[in-house]
Amino acid sequence: MTRLVVGPFNRVEGDLEVTLDVQDGRVASAQVNSPLFRGFEQILLGKDPRDALVYVPRICGICSVSQSAAAARALGDAMGLAPPPNGEFAANLILANENLADHFTHFYLFFMPDFARDAYAGRPWFDAARARFKAVEGTATADALPARAAFLQILGILAGKWPHSLTLQPGGSARGIGASEKIRVHALLREFRGWLERHLFGDSLEAIAALDSIPALQAWKASRAPASSDFRLFLEIADALALDRLGRATDRFLSYGNYPTAGSPFFARGVWHAPTGTLAPVAHTDIAEDASHAWMADAHPLHPWQGDTRVDIERLGAYSWCKAPRLAGEVVECGALARQAVDGHPLIRDLVAVSGGNVANRVIARVLEFARVVPAMERWVRAIEPGEAFCHHGPMPDEAQGLGMVEAARGALGHWLVIRQGRIANYQVVAPTTWNFSPRDAAGTPGALEQALVGTPVGEGEQVPLAVQHVVRSFDPCMVCTVH
Amino acid sequence: MNLLWLQSGGCGGCTMSLLCHDARDLVALLRDAGINILWHPALSEQTGAEVIALLESCVRGDTPVDLLCIEGSMLRGPQGTGRFHMLAGTGRPMIAWVRDLAARAKHTLAIGSCAAWGGITAGGMNPSEACGLQCDGDTPGGLLGADYRAAAGLPVINVAGCPTHPAWVVETLLGLALGELDADGLDALARPRFYADHLVHHGCSRNEFYEFKASAEKASDLGCLMENLGCMGTQAHADCNVRPWNGGGSCITGGYACIACTEPGFEEPGHPFVTTPKVAGIPTGLPSDMPKAWFVALAALSKSATPKRVRDNARVDHPVVAPALRKARPK
C-alpha cells in the first residue's frame, strides 16, 4: 500500500487535497480534504437579515447568483413573500445564466484540457484534443472565453453585474425589465445558441434534447466525424477511455428542483435511486450534517436549523473543514446528472440504469442542460410583461425561520435561516460540493467522491494520476462553496 | 514577464470577473504584452506536484515572478497559525507561501478587496483573522507589513473591488508590462488612479433623480438610492458607471445601491447595507468634497423644484411619465 497526497487540486480553484491509498495499481481508499475555512456562518450572526443578500453571494464567486437565489428564497420564506410572475421569469433567467455559464466554463476550461495532456500523445484522438483543448494555448480558450463573456452580458442587463449582484430580492427582482431589455436579452440568448449549435454540438439544441436513449446517442455519434464538434469529440474520448466505467459513486441522486413558474419547477424535485429505478420525495427534515471528521465542535449530526459552526482544530479523526451532510443517513450525489435523472430525461435515466453515476454520464448530463435550458430561457424572456410588477414587498419579521432550496450548476444548494429579535440567530449553508465532497460520517461511510475514487487506476510512478483527475473534475468541484 | 496567480481566503469571484473581460482573446492580449502565465488555478494545466515544484522554484529564485497576483484574504487564524488555509499538498499555511513569494516578486498585486484589505472575509467577528496583503482594513500593515516593497520598488498594488472589474486588472497588468504604471499612478491607498480617481457617482444612470433628490423608497424603485437605500456612490472611489460591467451594467442599473466595495472596511458599514443611516432625517454619509450646509440647502431647494415626471418615476419600477416633447428644437 502506498499513500499519495494530491494537491493543490485546481480548476476551478486549488483548495482541494486528495489523499489516496493505492494498492495493486488502484485506489483502495480516498480522503477528500477542503483545506480552507472562512466562517461565513459565523460572520452572518447578529446581522440584519437583509444583509445576507450582500454576504452570501460572496461565499462563492462562481456560484454567486445561486447563493443569492437561495438567500432570497430563505428570506422570502421567512417573510411569507413570493415573487410575481415577472419576478419569477427574471430570477429564472438570472440563475440559468449563471448555471449555464458555469457548465460552459467547466467543459472548456476545467475538464477537457486534461485530455490534451502529453500523457495521451499517440492516441487516435489526441491531435484533435490537443489543438482544441490544450490549457491556455488551445483554440477553445480563445473561442470560448469571449462567448462566455457575451453570454454573461445577460446578467449585466438583468442583474447589474456578475458575480455579486443584489438584484434578487425576497419578493422577486429589483430590476424592472422593459421592451428594450427583453429584446437585448433575447438577442444574446440567440447568439449563444448559435455558438453552441456551431461549436459544441454541430446540431440544433432541439435535436440534442431529443436524444432519448443510449442507442439514439450512439446513432448520433456514429453519424458524424469525431472532430465535427466539441461534444462529438468528447464522446470519442469517453468511449476510447471507457469513462463510463470510471468514478461511480452511490447512484442515489438528489435534486431540489429548479426554475419555478407559477410555483411549479421546470426541473422536478426528488431523489432518484438508480438501482431500483424509484423516485422518492425530498423532505428537508431528513437532512443532517455530521461533523465527526471535520474540524468542528458538533457532537452529533444536526439539522441545519439547529446547525452549529464552531471550530475545533484539534478534533481527533478530523481531516477536512467540510461537514458531511446526509439525507436520512444516506450519501447522495447531486449535480446535473442527478437533476436530469430526477427530472426523468429518458437518455439520462437510460445511462444511469446501465452504468450509474460516472465520469462520462456526469459530463453528458451537463452538456444536455444547454440543450434543455437555453430554449426555456428564450421562452421566459418572451413571457416577461413590461409594466407589470417584478417585486413584491413586505416587512421583515422579528421572529421567523426560513428555508431556501435551489439548484446551482453543481447541484443542491440549501440555506437555512433563523431570525430572532430581528437579527440573524443562525444561518446554515449546505452547498452542492458539501454533498459530493463530504468526508466520512460517524459510521465511517465515505462521501460521494471518496466512494467514486475507489478502484480508480493509478499508473506506475504517476504523481497526479490522470484517471483521478478525471473523476474529481467530473463533479465540477467548487471548494469555496463547500466550506464557506 | 512571468505572472503567478494564487487564491486564498476569498470566493474566486475576481477570477470569474476577469474571465468576463471583453477582449476578443484575453490570453492573447496578455501574451502580446509579454505576459506569460506561469500558473493560474482556473486556467493552467498543472496540478498537484507539478504546481508545488513550480512554486518551490519561484521561492528559490530559479523561476522569476514578475507579477505576483494574490486573490482572497490572508487567513492568519487560528491564533496566528494560518491553519485556516493550508496550501493543499504542502502542509504549509498559504500565508507562509505568500510571504516567501512576495519577497521574490518584482510586483505584488492584491486582486480584489479581500487581498487588499481583508474584505468580506473579515466581516462580523472576523473568525478567520483575515487581513489584506499590506492593509488590515484601513490600517497599514496586513500580512507583509507597511514597509514592504516589491523588488521593483512599489508597495502592494491594491486592485480593490468586490469583485474587481476585469478591465481594472487587465489595465494594471498591461500598465506594468508596458512601463506605464508607476508610483504616481497609485492613490494614497495604492489603488490604480485610473479607476480610483473617480467616484461611482460619475456617470450614474440615476443622475436626474439624484439632482432632484427624487428618492427610491423600496428595492425596484427607479429613484435615487442615496437617501433611503444605502447608496454610497457619491463617496466610493471607482469608475463603475463610466466603465460598465458585463457589457453595460452596474450595481445602480441592476437596481441596488453601491456598497462601496472598493473601500477598506466596506464589509462592516455599521448599519444595514440597504438602509441609509440618518441624523435628523439627513444622511450621515454626504457626497465627497461637499460641505454639509450646502448639501442640505441644495437638497431642500431641489426637492421643492422636482418635476412631476421625476417624482412620479422615482417610486415605480418602470417609467410612467416620458419626458415632454418640446415645441421647438432643443437649444
CSV table of C-alpha atoms in Angstrom, one decimal, chain B:
chain,number,residue,atom,x,y,z
B,1,MET,CA,7.0,38.9,-17.6
B,2,ASN,CA,6.0,35.9,-15.6
B,3,LEU,CA,2.6,36.0,-13.9
B,4,LEU,CA,1.8,33.8,-11.0
B,5,TRP,CA,-1.8,33.9,-9.6
B,6,LEU,CA,-2.7,32.3,-6.2
B,7,GLN,CA,-6.0,32.3,-4.4
B,8,SER,CA,-6.5,32.3,-0.6
B,9,GLY,CA,-9.4,33.3,1.7
B,10,GLY,CA,-11.8,34.6,-1.0
B,11,CYS,CA,-14.5,33.4,-3.3
B,12,GLY,CA,-12.7,33.1,-6.6
B,13,GLY,CA,-15.0,35.8,-7.9
B,14,CYS,CA,-12.3,38.1,-9.1
B,15,THR,CA,-11.0,35.4,-11.4
B,16,MET,CA,-14.5,34.8,-12.6
B,17,SER,CA,-14.9,38.5,-13.2
B,18,LEU,CA,-11.6,38.7,-15.0
B,19,LEU,CA,-12.8,36.0,-17.4
B,20,CYS,CA,-15.7,38.3,-18.3
B,21,HIS,CA,-13.2,40.8,-19.9
B,22,ASP,CA,-14.4,42.0,-23.3
B,23,ALA,CA,-11.2,41.3,-25.2
B,24,ARG,CA,-11.6,39.2,-28.3
B,25,ASP,CA,-8.9,36.9,-26.9
B,26,LEU,CA,-7.8,37.7,-23.3
B,27,VAL,CA,-4.9,35.3,-23.1
B,28,ALA,CA,-3.5,36.6,-26.4
B,29,LEU,CA,-3.8,40.2,-25.2
B,30,LEU,CA,-1.7,39.4,-22.2
B,31,ARG,CA,0.7,37.3,-24.2
B,32,ASP,CA,1.1,40.2,-26.7
B,33,ALA,CA,2.1,42.5,-23.8
B,34,GLY,CA,4.9,40.0,-22.9
B,35,ILE,CA,3.0,38.4,-20.0
B,36,ASN,CA,3.5,34.7,-19.6
B,37,ILE,CA,1.0,32.9,-17.3
B,38,LEU,CA,3.2,30.7,-15.1
B,39,TRP,CA,0.2,29.3,-13.3
B,40,HIS,CA,-3.3,30.3,-12.7
B,41,PRO,CA,-5.6,27.9,-10.8
B,42,ALA,CA,-8.5,28.2,-13.2
B,43,LEU,CA,-6.6,28.3,-16.5
B,44,SER,CA,-3.5,26.2,-16.1
B,45,GLU,CA,-2.9,22.5,-16.8
B,46,GLN,CA,-0.5,21.8,-14.0
B,47,THR,CA,-1.9,20.4,-10.8
B,48,GLY,CA,-0.6,18.9,-7.6
B,49,ALA,CA,3.1,18.1,-7.5
B,50,GLU,CA,3.6,19.9,-10.8
B,51,VAL,CA,2.5,23.1,-9.1
B,52,ILE,CA,4.4,22.6,-5.9
B,53,ALA,CA,7.6,22.1,-7.9
B,54,LEU,CA,6.9,25.4,-9.8
B,55,LEU,CA,6.2,27.3,-6.5
B,56,GLU,CA,9.4,26.0,-4.9
B,57,SER,CA,11.4,27.1,-8.0
B,58,CYS,CA,9.8,30.6,-7.6
B,59,VAL,CA,10.7,30.7,-3.9
B,60,ARG,CA,14.3,29.7,-4.7
B,61,GLY,CA,14.5,32.4,-7.3
B,62,ASP,CA,15.1,30.0,-10.1
B,63,THR,CA,11.9,31.0,-11.9
B,64,PRO,CA,11.4,34.7,-11.8
B,65,VAL,CA,8.0,36.0,-10.7
B,66,ASP,CA,7.4,39.5,-12.2
B,67,LEU,CA,3.7,39.8,-11.4
B,68,LEU,CA,2.5,38.1,-8.2
B,69,CYS,CA,-1.3,38.3,-8.2
B,70,ILE,CA,-3.0,37.3,-4.9
B,71,GLU,CA,-6.7,36.9,-4.8
B,72,GLY,CA,-8.5,36.4,-1.4
B,73,SER,CA,-7.8,37.4,2.1
B,74,MET,CA,-4.8,36.3,4.1
B,75,LEU,CA,-6.1,34.0,6.8
B,76,ARG,CA,-3.9,34.3,9.9
B,77,GLY,CA,-6.1,32.2,12.2
B,78,PRO,CA,-6.5,30.3,14.3
B,79,GLN,CA,-4.2,32.1,16.8
B,80,GLY,CA,-1.8,33.3,14.1
B,81,THR,CA,-1.0,29.8,12.8
B,82,GLY,CA,-2.5,30.3,9.3
B,83,ARG,CA,-4.1,26.8,9.5
B,84,PHE,CA,-7.4,28.1,8.3
B,85,HIS,CA,-5.8,27.9,4.8
B,86,MET,CA,-3.1,25.3,4.2
B,87,LEU,CA,-1.9,25.2,0.6
B,88,ALA,CA,-3.2,21.8,-0.4
B,89,GLY,CA,-0.5,19.2,-0.8
B,90,THR,CA,2.2,21.1,1.0
B,91,GLY,CA,1.2,21.1,4.7
B,92,ARG,CA,2.2,24.8,4.9
B,93,PRO,CA,-0.1,27.7,5.5
B,94,MET,CA,-0.8,29.8,2.5
B,95,ILE,CA,0.4,32.9,4.3
B,96,ALA,CA,3.8,31.4,4.6
B,97,TRP,CA,3.9,30.7,0.8
B,98,VAL,CA,2.7,34.3,0.1
B,99,ARG,CA,5.4,35.8,2.4
B,100,ASP,CA,8.1,33.8,0.6
B,101,LEU,CA,6.8,34.6,-2.9
B,102,ALA,CA,6.3,38.3,-2.2
B,103,ALA,CA,10.0,38.5,-1.1
B,104,ARG,CA,10.9,37.5,-4.6
B,105,ALA,CA,8.2,39.2,-6.7
B,106,LYS,CA,9.0,42.2,-8.9
B,107,HIS,CA,5.5,43.5,-8.5
B,108,THR,CA,2.8,42.2,-6.0
B,109,LEU,CA,-0.8,42.8,-6.7
B,110,ALA,CA,-3.8,42.4,-4.4
B,111,ILE,CA,-6.6,41.3,-6.7
B,112,GLY,CA,-9.9,42.4,-5.1
B,113,SER,CA,-10.8,43.9,-1.8
B,114,CYS,CA,-10.1,40.7,0.2
B,115,ALA,CA,-6.5,40.6,-0.8
B,116,ALA,CA,-6.2,44.4,-0.5
B,117,TRP,CA,-7.9,45.0,2.9
B,118,GLY,CA,-9.3,41.7,4.3
B,119,GLY,CA,-12.7,42.4,2.7
B,120,ILE,CA,-15.9,40.4,3.2
B,121,THR,CA,-14.0,37.5,4.9
B,122,ALA,CA,-13.0,40.0,7.7
B,123,GLY,CA,-16.7,40.7,8.3
B,124,GLY,CA,-18.5,40.1,11.6
B,125,MET,CA,-16.1,39.0,14.3
B,126,ASN,CA,-13.5,38.1,11.6
B,127,PRO,CA,-13.5,34.4,12.6
B,128,SER,CA,-10.5,33.6,10.3
B,129,GLU,CA,-8.4,36.6,11.4
B,130,ALA,CA,-8.4,37.7,7.8
B,131,CYS,CA,-6.4,40.7,6.6
B,132,GLY,CA,-5.1,42.1,3.3
B,133,LEU,CA,-1.5,41.8,1.9
B,134,GLN,CA,-0.5,45.2,3.2
B,135,CYS,CA,-3.5,46.6,5.0
B,136,ASP,CA,-5.8,45.3,7.7
B,137,GLY,CA,-8.9,47.2,6.9
B,138,ASP,CA,-7.8,50.8,6.7
B,139,THR,CA,-4.7,50.2,9.0
B,140,PRO,CA,-1.4,49.8,7.0
B,141,GLY,CA,0.4,46.6,7.8
B,142,GLY,CA,-1.5,43.5,6.9
B,143,LEU,CA,0.4,40.3,6.2
B,144,LEU,CA,3.5,41.9,4.6
B,145,GLY,CA,3.9,45.0,6.7
B,146,ALA,CA,3.6,48.7,5.9
B,147,ASP,CA,7.3,48.9,4.8
B,148,TYR,CA,7.0,46.1,2.3
B,149,ARG,CA,8.1,47.0,-1.2
B,150,ALA,CA,8.3,44.6,-4.1
B,151,ALA,CA,11.6,44.3,-6.0
B,152,ALA,CA,10.6,47.0,-8.5
B,153,GLY,CA,10.0,49.4,-5.6
B,154,LEU,CA,6.3,49.7,-5.4
B,155,PRO,CA,4.1,48.7,-2.5
B,156,VAL,CA,1.4,46.1,-3.0
B,157,ILE,CA,-0.9,47.4,-5.8
B,158,ASN,CA,-4.5,47.2,-4.5
B,159,VAL,CA,-6.8,46.4,-7.4
B,160,ALA,CA,-9.7,46.6,-4.9
B,161,GLY,CA,-13.3,45.8,-5.7
B,162,CYS,CA,-15.7,43.1,-4.7
B,163,PRO,CA,-15.4,41.7,-7.3
B,164,THR,CA,-12.8,43.7,-9.0
B,165,HIS,CA,-13.6,44.9,-12.6
B,166,PRO,CA,-11.9,42.8,-15.3
B,167,ALA,CA,-10.6,45.9,-17.0
B,168,TRP,CA,-9.0,47.2,-13.8
B,169,VAL,CA,-6.9,44.0,-13.6
B,170,VAL,CA,-6.0,43.9,-17.2
B,171,GLU,CA,-5.2,47.6,-17.4
B,172,THR,CA,-3.0,47.3,-14.3
B,173,LEU,CA,-1.2,44.3,-15.7
B,174,LEU,CA,-0.7,46.0,-19.1
B,175,GLY,CA,0.4,49.2,-17.4
B,176,LEU,CA,3.1,47.4,-15.5
B,177,ALA,CA,4.2,45.4,-18.5
B,178,LEU,CA,4.4,48.5,-20.7
B,179,GLY,CA,6.1,50.6,-18.0
B,180,GLU,CA,3.1,53.0,-18.0
B,181,LEU,CA,2.1,52.5,-14.3
B,182,ASP,CA,4.4,53.8,-11.6
B,183,ALA,CA,4.1,55.2,-8.0
B,184,ASP,CA,2.4,58.4,-9.4
B,185,GLY,CA,-0.3,56.2,-10.9
B,186,LEU,CA,-1.4,54.9,-7.4
B,187,ASP,CA,-3.6,56.8,-4.9
B,188,ALA,CA,-3.0,57.0,-1.2
B,189,LEU,CA,-4.4,53.6,-0.7
B,190,ALA,CA,-2.2,52.2,-3.5
B,191,ARG,CA,-5.1,51.7,-5.8
B,192,PRO,CA,-4.5,52.4,-9.5
B,193,ARG,CA,-5.7,56.0,-10.0
B,194,PHE,CA,-7.1,55.3,-13.5
B,195,TYR,CA,-10.2,54.0,-11.8
B,196,ALA,CA,-9.8,55.1,-8.2
B,197,ASP,CA,-9.7,58.8,-9.0
B,198,HIS,CA,-13.4,58.5,-10.0
B,199,LEU,CA,-16.5,58.3,-7.8
B,200,VAL,CA,-19.1,55.7,-8.5
B,201,HIS,CA,-21.5,58.6,-8.8
B,202,HIS,CA,-19.7,59.7,-12.0
B,203,GLY,CA,-22.0,58.7,-14.9
B,204,CYS,CA,-24.7,57.4,-12.6
B,205,SER,CA,-27.7,56.4,-14.7
B,206,ARG,CA,-30.0,57.8,-11.9
B,207,ASN,CA,-28.4,61.2,-12.1
B,208,GLU,CA,-31.6,63.1,-12.7
B,209,PHE,CA,-33.2,61.5,-9.7
B,210,TYR,CA,-30.1,62.5,-7.6
B,211,GLU,CA,-30.3,66.1,-8.8
B,212,PHE,CA,-33.8,66.5,-7.6
B,213,LYS,CA,-33.5,64.2,-4.6
B,214,ALA,CA,-36.3,62.1,-6.0
B,215,SER,CA,-35.6,59.0,-4.0
B,216,ALA,CA,-36.4,55.4,-4.2
B,217,GLU,CA,-38.2,54.0,-1.2
B,218,LYS,CA,-38.0,50.3,-1.9
B,219,ALA,CA,-36.0,47.8,-3.9
B,220,SER,CA,-37.1,48.0,-7.6
B,221,ASP,CA,-37.9,51.7,-7.5
B,222,LEU,CA,-36.2,53.8,-10.2
B,223,GLY,CA,-35.3,56.8,-8.0
B,224,CYS,CA,-32.0,57.8,-6.4
B,225,LEU,CA,-30.8,55.2,-3.9
B,226,MET,CA,-28.8,57.6,-1.7
B,227,GLU,CA,-31.5,59.0,0.6
B,228,ASN,CA,-33.1,55.7,1.8
B,229,LEU,CA,-31.5,52.6,0.3
B,230,GLY,CA,-27.9,52.9,1.4
B,231,CYS,CA,-26.1,54.0,-1.8
B,232,MET,CA,-22.6,55.2,-1.2
B,233,GLY,CA,-21.8,56.0,-4.8
B,234,THR,CA,-21.1,59.7,-4.0
B,235,GLN,CA,-18.3,58.6,-1.6
B,236,ALA,CA,-16.9,55.4,-3.2
B,237,HIS,CA,-13.9,55.5,-5.4
B,238,ALA,CA,-14.4,53.6,-8.7
B,239,ASP,CA,-15.5,54.2,-12.3
B,240,CYS,CA,-18.3,51.7,-12.3
B,241,ASN,CA,-20.8,53.9,-14.1
B,242,VAL,CA,-18.2,55.2,-16.6
B,243,ARG,CA,-16.8,51.8,-17.4
B,244,PRO,CA,-19.7,49.5,-17.2
B,245,TRP,CA,-19.8,45.8,-16.2
B,246,ASN,CA,-20.7,42.8,-18.3
B,247,GLY,CA,-21.4,44.8,-21.4
B,248,GLY,CA,-23.5,47.6,-19.9
B,249,GLY,CA,-24.4,47.1,-16.3
B,250,SER,CA,-23.6,48.5,-12.9
B,251,CYS,CA,-24.9,47.9,-9.4
B,252,ILE,CA,-27.1,51.0,-9.9
B,253,THR,CA,-28.6,49.8,-13.2
B,254,GLY,CA,-29.1,46.4,-11.6
B,255,GLY,CA,-31.5,48.0,-9.1
B,256,TYR,CA,-29.3,48.2,-6.0
B,257,ALA,CA,-27.1,50.5,-4.0
B,258,CYS,CA,-23.4,51.0,-4.3
B,259,ILE,CA,-22.0,49.4,-1.1
B,260,ALA,CA,-18.5,51.0,-1.6
B,261,CYS,CA,-16.9,47.6,-2.3
B,262,THR,CA,-13.6,49.2,-3.3
B,263,GLU,CA,-13.1,50.9,0.1
B,264,PRO,CA,-11.3,49.4,3.1
B,265,GLY,CA,-13.8,48.2,5.7
B,266,PHE,CA,-16.8,48.1,3.4
B,267,GLU,CA,-17.8,44.7,4.8
B,268,GLU,CA,-18.9,46.4,8.1
B,269,PRO,CA,-20.7,49.7,7.3
B,270,GLY,CA,-22.1,50.0,10.8
B,271,HIS,CA,-25.7,49.9,9.5
B,272,PRO,CA,-27.7,47.5,7.4
B,273,PHE,CA,-26.3,47.7,3.8
B,274,VAL,CA,-29.5,48.8,2.1
B,275,THR,CA,-30.6,51.4,4.7
B,276,THR,CA,-29.2,54.9,4.7
B,277,PRO,CA,-28.1,56.0,8.2
B,278,LYS,CA,-29.5,59.4,9.1
B,279,VAL,CA,-29.4,62.0,11.8
B,280,ALA,CA,-32.4,64.3,12.0
B,281,GLY,CA,-33.5,63.0,8.6
B,282,ILE,CA,-30.2,63.9,6.9
B,283,PRO,CA,-27.9,61.1,5.6
B,284,THR,CA,-24.7,61.0,7.6
B,285,GLY,CA,-22.7,59.9,4.6
B,286,LEU,CA,-22.6,63.1,2.5
B,287,PRO,CA,-21.1,63.3,-1.0
B,288,SER,CA,-17.3,63.6,-1.0
B,289,ASP,CA,-16.0,67.1,-1.1
B,290,MET,CA,-19.4,68.6,-0.4
B,291,PRO,CA,-19.9,71.0,2.6
B,292,LYS,CA,-22.8,69.8,4.7
B,293,ALA,CA,-24.6,73.1,4.8
B,294,TRP,CA,-24.6,73.4,1.1
B,295,PHE,CA,-25.8,69.9,0.6
B,296,VAL,CA,-28.7,70.4,3.0
B,297,ALA,CA,-29.6,73.7,1.4
B,298,LEU,CA,-29.4,72.4,-2.2
B,299,ALA,CA,-31.3,69.2,-1.3
B,300,ALA,CA,-34.1,71.2,0.2
B,301,LEU,CA,-34.2,73.5,-2.9
B,302,SER,CA,-34.0,70.7,-5.4
B,303,LYS,CA,-36.7,68.7,-3.7
B,304,SER,CA,-39.0,71.7,-3.9
B,305,ALA,CA,-38.2,72.0,-7.6
B,306,THR,CA,-38.7,68.4,-8.6
B,307,PRO,CA,-40.6,68.0,-11.8
B,308,LYS,CA,-43.7,65.8,-11.6
B,309,ARG,CA,-42.2,63.4,-14.1
B,310,VAL,CA,-39.1,62.8,-12.0
B,311,ARG,CA,-41.1,62.5,-8.8
B,312,ASP,CA,-43.6,60.0,-10.2
B,313,ASN,CA,-41.0,57.9,-11.9
B,314,ALA,CA,-38.8,57.6,-8.8
B,315,ARG,CA,-41.2,55.3,-6.9
B,316,VAL,CA,-42.1,52.8,-9.6
B,317,ASP,CA,-40.2,50.0,-11.3
B,318,HIS,CA,-40.7,51.3,-14.9
B,319,PRO,CA,-41.1,54.9,-16.1
B,320,VAL,CA,-44.7,56.0,-16.1
B,321,VAL,CA,-44.2,59.5,-17.4
B,322,ALA,CA,-42.0,60.2,-20.5
B,323,PRO,CA,-40.1,63.4,-21.0
B,324,ALA,CA,-42.3,66.1,-22.6
B,325,LEU,CA,-41.8,66.7,-26.3
B,326,ARG,CA,-40.6,70.2,-26.9
B,327,LYS,CA,-42.4,72.5,-29.2
B,328,ALA,CA,-39.1,73.8,-30.6
B,329,ARG,CA,-35.8,72.1,-31.2
B,330,PRO,CA,-33.6,71.7,-28.1
B,331,LYS,CA,-31.3,74.7,-27.9
